[in-house]
C-alpha atoms as a PDB file:
ATOM      1  CA  PHE A   1     129.974  93.967  82.838  1.00  0.00           C
ATOM      2  CA  VAL A   2     133.502  95.335  82.545  1.00  0.00           C
ATOM      3  CA  ALA A   3     133.382  95.500  78.747  1.00  0.00           C
ATOM      4  CA  SER A   4     129.919  97.070  78.742  1.00  0.00           C
ATOM      5  CA  ARG A   5     130.860  99.659  81.339  1.00  0.00           C
ATOM      6  CA  ILE A   6     133.992 100.580  79.376  1.00  0.00           C
ATOM      7  CA  LEU A   7     131.845 101.116  76.278  1.00  0.00           C
ATOM      8  CA  ASP A   8     129.516 103.380  78.309  1.00  0.00           C
ATOM      9  CA  LEU A   9     132.431 105.429  79.630  1.00  0.00           C
ATOM     10  CA  HIS A  10     133.942 105.752  76.169  1.00  0.00           C
ATOM     11  CA  ALA A  11     130.590 106.870  74.740  1.00  0.00           C
ATOM     12  CA  GLN A  12     130.531 109.577  77.410  1.00  0.00           C
ATOM     13  CA  GLY A  13     133.868 110.906  76.151  1.00  0.00           C
ATOM     14  CA  MET A  14     136.353 109.049  78.318  1.00  0.00           C
ATOM     15  CA  PRO A  15     139.523 108.139  76.342  1.00  0.00           C
ATOM     16  CA  LEU A  16     140.308 104.423  76.490  1.00  0.00           C
ATOM     17  CA  SER A  17     143.865 105.287  77.511  1.00  0.00           C
ATOM     18  CA  GLU A  18     142.481 106.763  80.752  1.00  0.00           C
ATOM     19  CA  ILE A  19     140.933 103.417  81.691  1.00  0.00           C
ATOM     20  CA  ALA A  20     142.818 100.444  83.120  1.00  0.00           C
ATOM     21  CA  VAL A  21     141.829  96.925  84.104  1.00  0.00           C
ATOM     22  CA  LEU A  22     143.979  95.428  86.888  1.00  0.00           C
ATOM     23  CA  TYR A  23     144.284  91.800  87.957  1.00  0.00           C
ATOM     24  CA  ARG A  24     146.345  89.687  90.337  1.00  0.00           C
ATOM     25  CA  SER A  25     147.391  87.008  87.829  1.00  0.00           C
ATOM     26  CA  HIS A  26     147.824  87.158  84.061  1.00  0.00           C
ATOM     27  CA  TRP A  27     145.310  84.358  83.379  1.00  0.00           C
ATOM     28  CA  GLN A  28     142.571  86.517  84.892  1.00  0.00           C
ATOM     29  CA  SER A  29     142.599  88.611  81.707  1.00  0.00           C
ATOM     30  CA  LEU A  30     141.797  85.583  79.526  1.00  0.00           C
ATOM     31  CA  GLU A  31     138.035  86.014  79.146  1.00  0.00           C
ATOM     32  CA  LEU A  32     138.263  89.791  79.133  1.00  0.00           C
ATOM     33  CA  GLN A  33     140.646  89.736  76.171  1.00  0.00           C
ATOM     34  CA  LEU A  34     138.133  87.674  74.197  1.00  0.00           C
ATOM     35  CA  GLU A  35     135.206  89.886  75.190  1.00  0.00           C
ATOM     36  CA  LEU A  36     137.058  93.078  74.290  1.00  0.00           C
ATOM     37  CA  THR A  37     137.881  91.564  70.909  1.00  0.00           C
ATOM     38  CA  ARG A  38     134.217  90.750  70.299  1.00  0.00           C
ATOM     39  CA  ARG A  39     133.331  94.353  71.086  1.00  0.00           C
ATOM     40  CA  ASN A  40     136.109  95.823  68.925  1.00  0.00           C
ATOM     41  CA  VAL A  41     137.796  97.503  71.902  1.00  0.00           C
ATOM     42  CA  PRO A  42     141.529  98.061  71.230  1.00  0.00           C
ATOM     43  CA  TYR A  43     143.758  97.334  74.207  1.00  0.00           C
ATOM     44  CA  SER A  44     147.382  97.080  75.263  1.00  0.00           C
ATOM     45  CA  ILE A  45     148.762  94.631  77.799  1.00  0.00           C
ATOM     46  CA  ARG A  46     151.391  95.805  80.283  1.00  0.00           C
ATOM     47  CA  SER A  47     151.717  92.500  82.166  1.00  0.00           C
ATOM     48  CA  GLY A  48     153.438  90.516  79.447  1.00  0.00           C
ATOM     49  CA  MET A  49     152.311  88.897  76.219  1.00  0.00           C
ATOM     50  CA  ARG A  50     148.682  88.524  75.254  1.00  0.00           C
ATOM     51  CA  PHE A  51     147.380  85.431  76.970  1.00  0.00           C
ATOM     52  CA  PHE A  52     146.933  83.378  73.806  1.00  0.00           C
ATOM     53  CA  GLU A  53     150.313  84.373  72.356  1.00  0.00           C
ATOM     54  CA  GLN A  54     152.244  82.684  75.166  1.00  0.00           C
ATOM     55  CA  ALA A  55     154.239  79.626  74.128  1.00  0.00           C
ATOM     56  CA  HIS A  56     152.643  77.209  76.590  1.00  0.00           C
ATOM     57  CA  ILE A  57     149.135  78.206  75.501  1.00  0.00           C
ATOM     58  CA  LYS A  58     150.031  77.768  71.825  1.00  0.00           C
ATOM     59  CA  ASP A  59     151.650  74.401  72.561  1.00  0.00           C
ATOM     60  CA  VAL A  60     148.594  72.897  74.212  1.00  0.00           C
ATOM     61  CA  VAL A  61     146.114  74.450  71.783  1.00  0.00           C
ATOM     62  CA  ALA A  62     148.149  72.933  68.916  1.00  0.00           C
ATOM     63  CA  HIS A  63     147.255  69.462  70.235  1.00  0.00           C
ATOM     64  CA  LEU A  64     143.569  70.303  69.899  1.00  0.00           C
ATOM     65  CA  ARG A  65     144.089  71.798  66.460  1.00  0.00           C
ATOM     66  CA  ILE A  66     145.466  68.551  65.036  1.00  0.00           C
ATOM     67  CA  ILE A  67     142.460  66.669  66.358  1.00  0.00           C
ATOM     68  CA  VAL A  68     140.044  69.074  64.652  1.00  0.00           C
ATOM     69  CA  ASN A  69     142.173  69.395  61.497  1.00  0.00           C
ATOM     70  CA  PRO A  70     144.616  66.472  61.087  1.00  0.00           C
ATOM     71  CA  LYS A  71     146.193  68.241  58.076  1.00  0.00           C
ATOM     72  CA  ASP A  72     147.294  71.309  60.066  1.00  0.00           C
ATOM     73  CA  GLU A  73     151.021  71.385  59.268  1.00  0.00           C
ATOM     74  CA  ALA A  74     151.994  74.156  61.665  1.00  0.00           C
ATOM     75  CA  ALA A  75     150.188  72.495  64.577  1.00  0.00           C
ATOM     76  CA  TRP A  76     151.734  69.098  63.876  1.00  0.00           C
ATOM     77  CA  LYS A  77     155.277  70.454  63.670  1.00  0.00           C
ATOM     78  CA  ARG A  78     154.816  72.418  66.890  1.00  0.00           C
ATOM     79  CA  VAL A  79     153.500  69.366  68.735  1.00  0.00           C
ATOM     80  CA  LEU A  80     156.076  66.950  67.352  1.00  0.00           C
ATOM     81  CA  LYS A  81     159.012  69.134  68.412  1.00  0.00           C
ATOM     82  CA  LEU A  82     157.754  68.989  72.001  1.00  0.00           C
ATOM     83  CA  ILE A  83     158.374  65.239  72.129  1.00  0.00           C
ATOM     84  CA  PRO A  84     161.725  64.416  73.795  1.00  0.00           C
ATOM     85  CA  GLY A  85     164.172  62.985  71.242  1.00  0.00           C
ATOM     86  CA  ILE A  86     162.436  64.511  68.213  1.00  0.00           C
ATOM     87  CA  GLY A  87     164.072  67.532  66.620  1.00  0.00           C
ATOM     88  CA  ARG A  88     163.241  69.773  63.687  1.00  0.00           C
ATOM     89  CA  ALA A  89     164.499  67.350  60.989  1.00  0.00           C
ATOM     90  CA  THR A  90     162.681  64.344  62.437  1.00  0.00           C
ATOM     91  CA  ALA A  91     159.498  66.369  62.899  1.00  0.00           C
ATOM     92  CA  SER A  92     159.609  67.362  59.219  1.00  0.00           C
ATOM     93  CA  LYS A  93     160.019  63.738  58.147  1.00  0.00           C
ATOM     94  CA  ILE A  94     157.128  62.615  60.332  1.00  0.00           C
ATOM     95  CA  TRP A  95     154.997  65.427  58.936  1.00  0.00           C
ATOM     96  CA  GLU A  96     155.685  64.222  55.378  1.00  0.00           C
ATOM     97  CA  ARG A  97     154.248  60.809  56.297  1.00  0.00           C
ATOM     98  CA  ILE A  98     151.282  62.408  58.044  1.00  0.00           C
ATOM     99  CA  ALA A  99     150.565  64.732  55.091  1.00  0.00           C
ATOM    100  CA  ALA A 100     150.518  61.774  52.713  1.00  0.00           C
ATOM    101  CA  ALA A 101     148.214  59.695  54.895  1.00  0.00           C
ATOM    102  CA  GLU A 102     144.498  59.512  54.135  1.00  0.00           C
ATOM    103  CA  ASP A 103     143.711  59.402  57.862  1.00  0.00           C
ATOM    104  CA  PRO A 104     146.626  60.882  59.861  1.00  0.00           C
ATOM    105  CA  LEU A 105     145.058  60.220  63.272  1.00  0.00           C
ATOM    106  CA  SER A 106     144.549  56.531  62.468  1.00  0.00           C
ATOM    107  CA  LEU A 107     148.151  56.359  61.288  1.00  0.00           C
ATOM    108  CA  ILE A 108     149.301  57.704  64.656  1.00  0.00           C
ATOM    109  CA  ALA A 109     146.851  55.610  66.678  1.00  0.00           C
ATOM    110  CA  ARG A 110     148.063  52.333  65.215  1.00  0.00           C
ATOM    111  CA  ASN A 111     151.664  53.491  65.759  1.00  0.00           C
ATOM    112  CA  GLY A 112     152.310  53.316  62.057  1.00  0.00           C
ATOM    113  CA  LEU A 113     155.402  55.506  62.269  1.00  0.00           C
ATOM    114  CA  SER A 114     158.825  54.552  63.529  1.00  0.00           C
ATOM    115  CA  VAL A 115     161.119  56.818  65.534  1.00  0.00           C
ATOM    116  CA  LYS A 116     164.676  56.528  66.797  1.00  0.00           C
ATOM    117  CA  PRO A 117     165.210  54.456  69.975  1.00  0.00           C
ATOM    118  CA  ARG A 118     165.946  57.517  72.118  1.00  0.00           C
ATOM    119  CA  ALA A 119     162.454  58.835  71.399  1.00  0.00           C
ATOM    120  CA  SER A 120     160.577  55.518  71.599  1.00  0.00           C
ATOM    121  CA  GLU A 121     159.162  55.873  75.108  1.00  0.00           C
ATOM    122  CA  SER A 122     158.077  59.483  74.707  1.00  0.00           C
ATOM    123  CA  TRP A 123     156.604  58.620  71.303  1.00  0.00           C
ATOM    124  CA  LYS A 124     154.571  55.813  72.865  1.00  0.00           C
ATOM    125  CA  THR A 125     153.166  58.272  75.427  1.00  0.00           C
ATOM    126  CA  PHE A 126     152.337  60.700  72.626  1.00  0.00           C
ATOM    127  CA  VAL A 127     150.525  58.023  70.591  1.00  0.00           C
ATOM    128  CA  GLU A 128     148.410  57.019  73.590  1.00  0.00           C
ATOM    129  CA  MET A 129     147.527  60.656  74.272  1.00  0.00           C
ATOM    130  CA  ILE A 130     146.504  61.380  70.668  1.00  0.00           C
ATOM    131  CA  SER A 131     144.364  58.248  70.621  1.00  0.00           C
ATOM    132  CA  GLN A 132     142.510  59.412  73.742  1.00  0.00           C
ATOM    133  CA  LEU A 133     142.091  62.976  72.463  1.00  0.00           C
ATOM    134  CA  ALA A 134     140.566  61.722  69.207  1.00  0.00           C
ATOM    135  CA  SER A 135     138.114  59.214  70.667  1.00  0.00           C
ATOM    136  CA  ALA A 136     135.156  59.096  73.046  1.00  0.00           C
ATOM    137  CA  PRO A 137     134.598  60.453  75.620  1.00  0.00           C
ATOM    138  CA  LEU A 138     137.095  63.287  74.973  1.00  0.00           C
ATOM    139  CA  ILE A 139     136.632  63.954  71.262  1.00  0.00           C
ATOM    140  CA  ASN A 140     134.462  67.039  71.799  1.00  0.00           C
ATOM    141  CA  ARG A 141     135.378  68.031  75.323  1.00  0.00           C
ATOM    142  CA  PRO A 142     138.090  70.672  74.895  1.00  0.00           C
ATOM    143  CA  SER A 143     138.358  71.269  78.635  1.00  0.00           C
ATOM    144  CA  GLN A 144     139.214  67.655  79.411  1.00  0.00           C
ATOM    145  CA  GLN A 145     141.450  67.471  76.343  1.00  0.00           C
ATOM    146  CA  ILE A 146     143.550  70.327  77.715  1.00  0.00           C
ATOM    147  CA  GLU A 147     143.820  68.630  81.096  1.00  0.00           C
ATOM    148  CA  LEU A 148     144.876  65.363  79.430  1.00  0.00           C
ATOM    149  CA  VAL A 149     147.646  67.060  77.435  1.00  0.00           C
ATOM    150  CA  LEU A 150     148.897  68.704  80.613  1.00  0.00           C
ATOM    151  CA  SER A 151     148.875  65.536  82.721  1.00  0.00           C
ATOM    152  CA  SER A 152     150.111  63.217  79.980  1.00  0.00           C
ATOM    153  CA  SER A 153     153.390  64.905  79.108  1.00  0.00           C
ATOM    154  CA  TYR A 154     153.256  68.672  79.046  1.00  0.00           C
ATOM    155  CA  GLN A 155     153.456  69.170  82.804  1.00  0.00           C
ATOM    156  CA  GLU A 156     156.851  67.453  82.786  1.00  0.00           C
ATOM    157  CA  TYR A 157     157.932  69.564  79.812  1.00  0.00           C
ATOM    158  CA  LEU A 158     157.032  72.737  81.720  1.00  0.00           C
ATOM    159  CA  ALA A 159     158.987  71.600  84.771  1.00  0.00           C
ATOM    160  CA  THR A 160     162.147  70.974  82.769  1.00  0.00           C
ATOM    161  CA  THR A 161     161.866  74.063  80.557  1.00  0.00           C
ATOM    162  CA  PHE A 162     160.556  77.002  82.609  1.00  0.00           C
ATOM    163  CA  GLU A 163     161.384  78.405  86.037  1.00  0.00           C
ATOM    164  CA  ASN A 164     157.763  79.512  86.464  1.00  0.00           C
ATOM    165  CA  ALA A 165     156.313  76.150  85.471  1.00  0.00           C
ATOM    166  CA  ASP A 166     153.666  76.275  88.216  1.00  0.00           C
ATOM    167  CA  LEU A 167     152.289  79.601  86.954  1.00  0.00           C
ATOM    168  CA  ARG A 168     152.175  78.329  83.387  1.00  0.00           C
ATOM    169  CA  ALA A 169     150.356  75.205  84.553  1.00  0.00           C
ATOM    170  CA  GLU A 170     147.842  77.434  86.331  1.00  0.00           C
ATOM    171  CA  ASP A 171     147.291  79.313  83.061  1.00  0.00           C
ATOM    172  CA  LEU A 172     146.446  76.019  81.383  1.00  0.00           C
ATOM    173  CA  HIS A 173     144.082  74.931  84.148  1.00  0.00           C
ATOM    174  CA  GLN A 174     142.274  78.239  83.717  1.00  0.00           C
ATOM    175  CA  LEU A 175     142.183  77.778  79.950  1.00  0.00           C
ATOM    176  CA  ALA A 176     140.557  74.393  80.593  1.00  0.00           C
ATOM    177  CA  ARG A 177     138.060  76.075  82.895  1.00  0.00           C
ATOM    178  CA  TYR A 178     137.159  78.536  80.149  1.00  0.00           C
ATOM    179  CA  ALA A 179     136.892  75.725  77.586  1.00  0.00           C
ATOM    180  CA  SER A 180     134.345  73.889  79.746  1.00  0.00           C
ATOM    181  CA  ARG A 181     131.560  76.096  78.346  1.00  0.00           C
ATOM    182  CA  PHE A 182     132.011  74.703  74.829  1.00  0.00           C
ATOM    183  CA  SER A 183     130.323  71.510  73.621  1.00  0.00           C
ATOM    184  CA  ALA A 184     132.683  71.084  70.669  1.00  0.00           C
ATOM    185  CA  THR A 185     136.441  71.514  70.339  1.00  0.00           C
ATOM    186  CA  GLU A 186     135.980  73.195  66.962  1.00  0.00           C
ATOM    187  CA  ASP A 187     133.781  75.878  68.560  1.00  0.00           C
ATOM    188  CA  PHE A 188     136.392  76.485  71.263  1.00  0.00           C
ATOM    189  CA  LEU A 189     139.152  76.928  68.687  1.00  0.00           C
ATOM    190  CA  ALA A 190     136.940  79.252  66.626  1.00  0.00           C
ATOM    191  CA  ASP A 191     136.459  81.420  69.694  1.00  0.00           C
ATOM    192  CA  LEU A 192     140.212  81.594  70.268  1.00  0.00           C
ATOM    193  CA  SER A 193     140.786  82.523  66.631  1.00  0.00           C
ATOM    194  CA  LEU A 194     139.243  85.922  67.405  1.00  0.00           C
ATOM    195  CA  ILE A 195     142.490  86.877  69.119  1.00  0.00           C
ATOM    196  CA  GLY A 196     144.387  86.107  65.928  1.00  0.00           C
ATOM    197  CA  SER A 197     142.612  88.977  64.198  1.00  0.00           C
ATOM    198  CA  GLU A 198     144.434  91.389  66.521  1.00  0.00           C
ATOM    199  CA  ALA A 199     147.901  90.503  65.260  1.00  0.00           C
ATOM    200  CA  SER A 200     148.051  93.777  63.356  1.00  0.00           C
ATOM    201  CA  GLY A 201     145.962  96.775  64.232  1.00  0.00           C
ATOM    202  CA  VAL A 202     142.536  97.081  65.802  1.00  0.00           C
ATOM    203  CA  PRO A 203     140.716  93.815  66.615  1.00  0.00           C
ATOM    204  CA  GLN A 204     137.772  92.753  64.481  1.00  0.00           C
ATOM    205  CA  GLY A 205     134.552  92.576  66.466  1.00  0.00           C
ATOM    206  CA  THR A 206     131.660  90.187  65.988  1.00  0.00           C
ATOM    207  CA  GLY A 207     127.994  90.856  65.442  1.00  0.00           C
ATOM    208  CA  GLY A 208     125.323  90.741  68.111  1.00  0.00           C
ATOM    209  CA  VAL A 209     127.090  92.790  70.797  1.00  0.00           C
ATOM    210  CA  ASP A 210     127.631  96.493  71.370  1.00  0.00           C
ATOM    211  CA  GLN A 211     130.923  97.565  69.847  1.00  0.00           C
ATOM    212  CA  ILE A 212     133.162 100.575  69.459  1.00  0.00           C
ATOM    213  CA  GLU A 213     132.462 101.590  65.878  1.00  0.00           C
ATOM    214  CA  SER A 214     135.705 103.487  65.430  1.00  0.00           C
ATOM    215  CA  ALA A 215     138.635 104.337  67.626  1.00  0.00           C
ATOM    216  CA  ASP A 216     141.887 106.228  67.465  1.00  0.00           C
ATOM    217  CA  GLU A 217     144.585 103.663  66.759  1.00  0.00           C
ATOM    218  CA  ASP A 218     146.699 105.095  69.585  1.00  0.00           C
ATOM    219  CA  ASP A 219     143.820 105.221  72.080  1.00  0.00           C
ATOM    220  CA  ARG A 220     143.876 101.853  73.789  1.00  0.00           C
ATOM    221  CA  LEU A 221     142.512 100.424  77.001  1.00  0.00           C
ATOM    222  CA  ILE A 222     145.226  99.287  79.415  1.00  0.00           C
ATOM    223  CA  LEU A 223     145.264  95.747  80.789  1.00  0.00           C
ATOM    224  CA  THR A 224     147.896  95.157  83.449  1.00  0.00           C
ATOM    225  CA  SER A 225     148.778  93.136  86.494  1.00  0.00           C
ATOM    226  CA  ILE A 226     148.735  94.980  89.804  1.00  0.00           C
ATOM    227  CA  HIS A 227     152.491  94.493  90.079  1.00  0.00           C
ATOM    228  CA  GLN A 228     153.062  96.329  86.793  1.00  0.00           C
ATOM    229  CA  ALA A 229     150.691  99.147  87.803  1.00  0.00           C
ATOM    230  CA  LYS A 230     152.805 100.453  90.685  1.00  0.00           C
ATOM    231  CA  GLY A 231     153.431 104.180  90.349  1.00  0.00           C
ATOM    232  CA  LEU A 232     150.806 104.637  87.619  1.00  0.00           C
ATOM    233  CA  GLU A 233     147.324 106.179  87.681  1.00  0.00           C
ATOM    234  CA  TRP A 234     144.271 106.287  85.445  1.00  0.00           C
ATOM    235  CA  LYS A 235     140.990 108.192  85.705  1.00  0.00           C
ATOM    236  CA  VAL A 236     139.027 104.928  85.832  1.00  0.00           C
ATOM    237  CA  VAL A 237     140.266 101.588  87.184  1.00  0.00           C
ATOM    238  CA  PHE A 238     138.570  98.204  87.178  1.00  0.00           C
ATOM    239  CA  LEU A 239     139.978  95.634  89.600  1.00  0.00           C
ATOM    240  CA  VAL A 240     138.741  92.207  88.492  1.00  0.00           C
ATOM    241  CA  TRP A 241     138.682  88.861  90.282  1.00  0.00           C
ATOM    242  CA  ALA A 242     138.622  90.497  93.725  1.00  0.00           C
ATOM    243  CA  ALA A 243     137.384  87.169  95.065  1.00  0.00           C
ATOM    244  CA  GLU A 244     138.537  85.120  98.038  1.00  0.00           C
ATOM    245  CA  GLY A 245     141.207  82.696  96.875  1.00  0.00           C
ATOM    246  CA  LYS A 246     142.109  84.898  93.911  1.00  0.00           C
ATOM    247  CA  LEU A 247     143.085  88.079  95.796  1.00  0.00           C
ATOM    248  CA  PRO A 248     144.585  87.095  98.143  1.00  0.00           C
ATOM    249  CA  SER A 249     145.677  84.143  96.052  1.00  0.00           C
ATOM    250  CA  ALA A 250     145.308  80.725  97.635  1.00  0.00           C
ATOM    251  CA  ARG A 251     149.006  80.054  97.016  1.00  0.00           C
ATOM    252  CA  SER A 252     150.132  83.175  98.879  1.00  0.00           C
ATOM    253  CA  LEU A 253     148.098  82.248 101.970  1.00  0.00           C
ATOM    254  CA  LYS A 254     150.302  79.190 102.457  1.00  0.00           C
ATOM    255  CA  GLU A 255     153.199  81.490 103.389  1.00  0.00           C
ATOM    256  CA  ALA A 256     153.545  83.153 106.798  1.00  0.00           C
ATOM    257  CA  ALA A 257     153.667  86.732 105.516  1.00  0.00           C
ATOM    258  CA  GLY A 258     151.590  86.015 102.443  1.00  0.00           C
ATOM    259  CA  GLU A 259     148.341  87.648 103.539  1.00  0.00           C
ATOM    260  CA  GLU A 260     149.932  90.978 104.435  1.00  0.00           C
ATOM    261  CA  GLU A 261     151.855  91.061 101.179  1.00  0.00           C
ATOM    262  CA  GLU A 262     148.589  90.466  99.306  1.00  0.00           C
ATOM    263  CA  ARG A 263     146.932  93.221 101.369  1.00  0.00           C
ATOM    264  CA  ARG A 264     149.632  95.638 100.225  1.00  0.00           C
ATOM    265  CA  LEU A 265     149.010  94.525  96.656  1.00  0.00           C
ATOM    266  CA  PHE A 266     145.288  95.209  97.088  1.00  0.00           C
ATOM    267  CA  TYR A 267     146.168  98.679  98.415  1.00  0.00           C
ATOM    268  CA  VAL A 268     148.262  99.366  95.315  1.00  0.00           C
ATOM    269  CA  ALA A 269     145.349  98.330  93.107  1.00  0.00           C
ATOM    270  CA  ILE A 270     142.685 100.495  94.701  1.00  0.00           C
ATOM    271  CA  THR A 271     144.931 103.574  94.802  1.00  0.00           C
ATOM    272  CA  ARG A 272     145.593 103.600  91.048  1.00  0.00           C
ATOM    273  CA  ALA A 273     142.245 105.308  90.308  1.00  0.00           C
ATOM    274  CA  LYS A 274     141.974 109.118  90.114  1.00  0.00           C
ATOM    275  CA  ASP A 275     138.179 109.365  89.786  1.00  0.00           C
ATOM    276  CA  GLU A 276     136.347 106.041  89.572  1.00  0.00           C
ATOM    277  CA  LEU A 277     137.176 102.609  90.999  1.00  0.00           C
ATOM    278  CA  TYR A 278     135.252  99.419  90.217  1.00  0.00           C
ATOM    279  CA  VAL A 279     136.070  96.405  92.408  1.00  0.00           C
ATOM    280  CA  CYS A 280     134.617  93.327  90.712  1.00  0.00           C
ATOM    281  CA  TYR A 281     134.268  89.641  91.469  1.00  0.00           C
ATOM    282  CA  PRO A 282     132.246  86.856  89.808  1.00  0.00           C
ATOM    283  CA  LEU A 283     129.270  85.358  91.635  1.00  0.00           C
ATOM    284  CA  MET A 284     129.927  81.928  90.134  1.00  0.00           C
ATOM    285  CA  GLU A 285     132.886  80.086  88.666  1.00  0.00           C
ATOM    286  CA  SER A 286     132.882  76.786  86.803  1.00  0.00           C
ATOM    287  CA  ASP A 287     135.987  74.597  86.760  1.00  0.00           C
ATOM    288  CA  TYR A 288     137.023  72.292  83.927  1.00  0.00           C
ATOM    289  CA  THR A 289     134.790  69.505  85.272  1.00  0.00           C
ATOM    290  CA  ARG A 290     131.844  71.952  84.954  1.00  0.00           C
ATOM    291  CA  LEU A 291     131.448  72.033  88.711  1.00  0.00           C
ATOM    292  CA  THR A 292     129.998  75.426  89.654  1.00  0.00           C
ATOM    293  CA  VAL A 293     131.443  77.106  92.730  1.00  0.00           C
ATOM    294  CA  VAL A 294     129.910  80.128  94.462  1.00  0.00           C
ATOM    295  CA  GLN A 295     132.447  82.931  94.832  1.00  0.00           C
ATOM    296  CA  ARG A 296     132.804  85.258  97.818  1.00  0.00           C
ATOM    297  CA  PRO A 297     134.278  88.759  97.736  1.00  0.00           C
ATOM    298  CA  SER A 298     137.873  89.054  98.886  1.00  0.00           C
ATOM    299  CA  ARG A 299     138.430  89.435 102.603  1.00  0.00           C
ATOM    300  CA  PHE A 300     140.029  92.762 101.745  1.00  0.00           C
ATOM    301  CA  VAL A 301     136.777  93.976 100.190  1.00  0.00           C
ATOM    302  CA  SER A 302     134.786  92.736 103.183  1.00  0.00           C
ATOM    303  CA  GLU A 303     137.008  94.802 105.495  1.00  0.00           C
ATOM    304  CA  ILE A 304     136.053  98.076 103.780  1.00  0.00           C
ATOM    305  CA  PRO A 305     133.357 100.021 105.682  1.00  0.00           C
ATOM    306  CA  GLU A 306     130.045  99.735 103.820  1.00  0.00           C
ATOM    307  CA  GLY A 307     129.641 103.512 103.757  1.00  0.00           C
ATOM    308  CA  LEU A 308     132.643 103.778 101.427  1.00  0.00           C
ATOM    309  CA  LEU A 309     131.168 101.419  98.844  1.00  0.00           C
ATOM    310  CA  GLU A 310     128.317 101.635  96.355  1.00  0.00           C
ATOM    311  CA  ALA A 311     127.170  98.097  95.591  1.00  0.00           C
ATOM    312  CA  TRP A 312     126.225  97.284  91.998  1.00  0.00           C
ATOM    313  CA  ALA A 313     124.206  94.096  91.452  1.00  0.00           C
ATOM    314  CA  VAL A 314     124.813  92.765  87.948  1.00  0.00           C
ATOM    315  CA  ASP A 315     122.191  90.458  86.437  1.00  0.00           C
END
């Protein structure tokens, strides 16, 4: 809906730079980034790096890449250097053995490589994880593969490496949720590869959906967190994920003053629009186990008098 409505507005003469999409948490832009890429809509992100360019996303996705393509050198070296006790030189040596192997995953599974004693325990954990990722029932379940990588070793890596480890873990849980719609890991990775086409210049769209046929290179849609939007205004603003538990966030409600702080954040969001404001929330959400949960609008939306709102039902 958001992508389609943006295309409509642009067709009516609205510059993309006068349109912004706001969200509470960075992961909430994940699916939108992919959809905008499919529709050839150029965008800039004010809330940090593009979702799929973040180190923790690349780290976990690299594990899936070596399962789909066991000869992926870049993915192997990235994954190997995450193992405690294994540095750049050791990773390169291990890669040489893997590159020469007829079946790299079998070589790893049977623990056919030796490592220094200081890395033995972490290497054992890694071998067990790779074996599970490459065999039934996880071989073509990218969502559960992501969760396994996180629980097996990467959660501990986050805790010892980043101050915002909990937020990065949440990003990965949401990536797993998104991956739950794919029946093959290769298809999931192909979908993510769309983002790679944006590395330089305007993204390359895909067939079968309405797209922007041409756009000024400097005219880009703005994607930003609400925090980064303070003091700014656009003619049209979309606030996404205005659902209970997302805005206000479930984590913030655990704190005494959390709800009021989230209410102020909601106020910032809805006052960024000069002319048009779209407050959006999904009717359904599926988690990484494919459990579908009905979503309710944020309590802040429910508090707004009905006469001030025009409800749009999206099929």
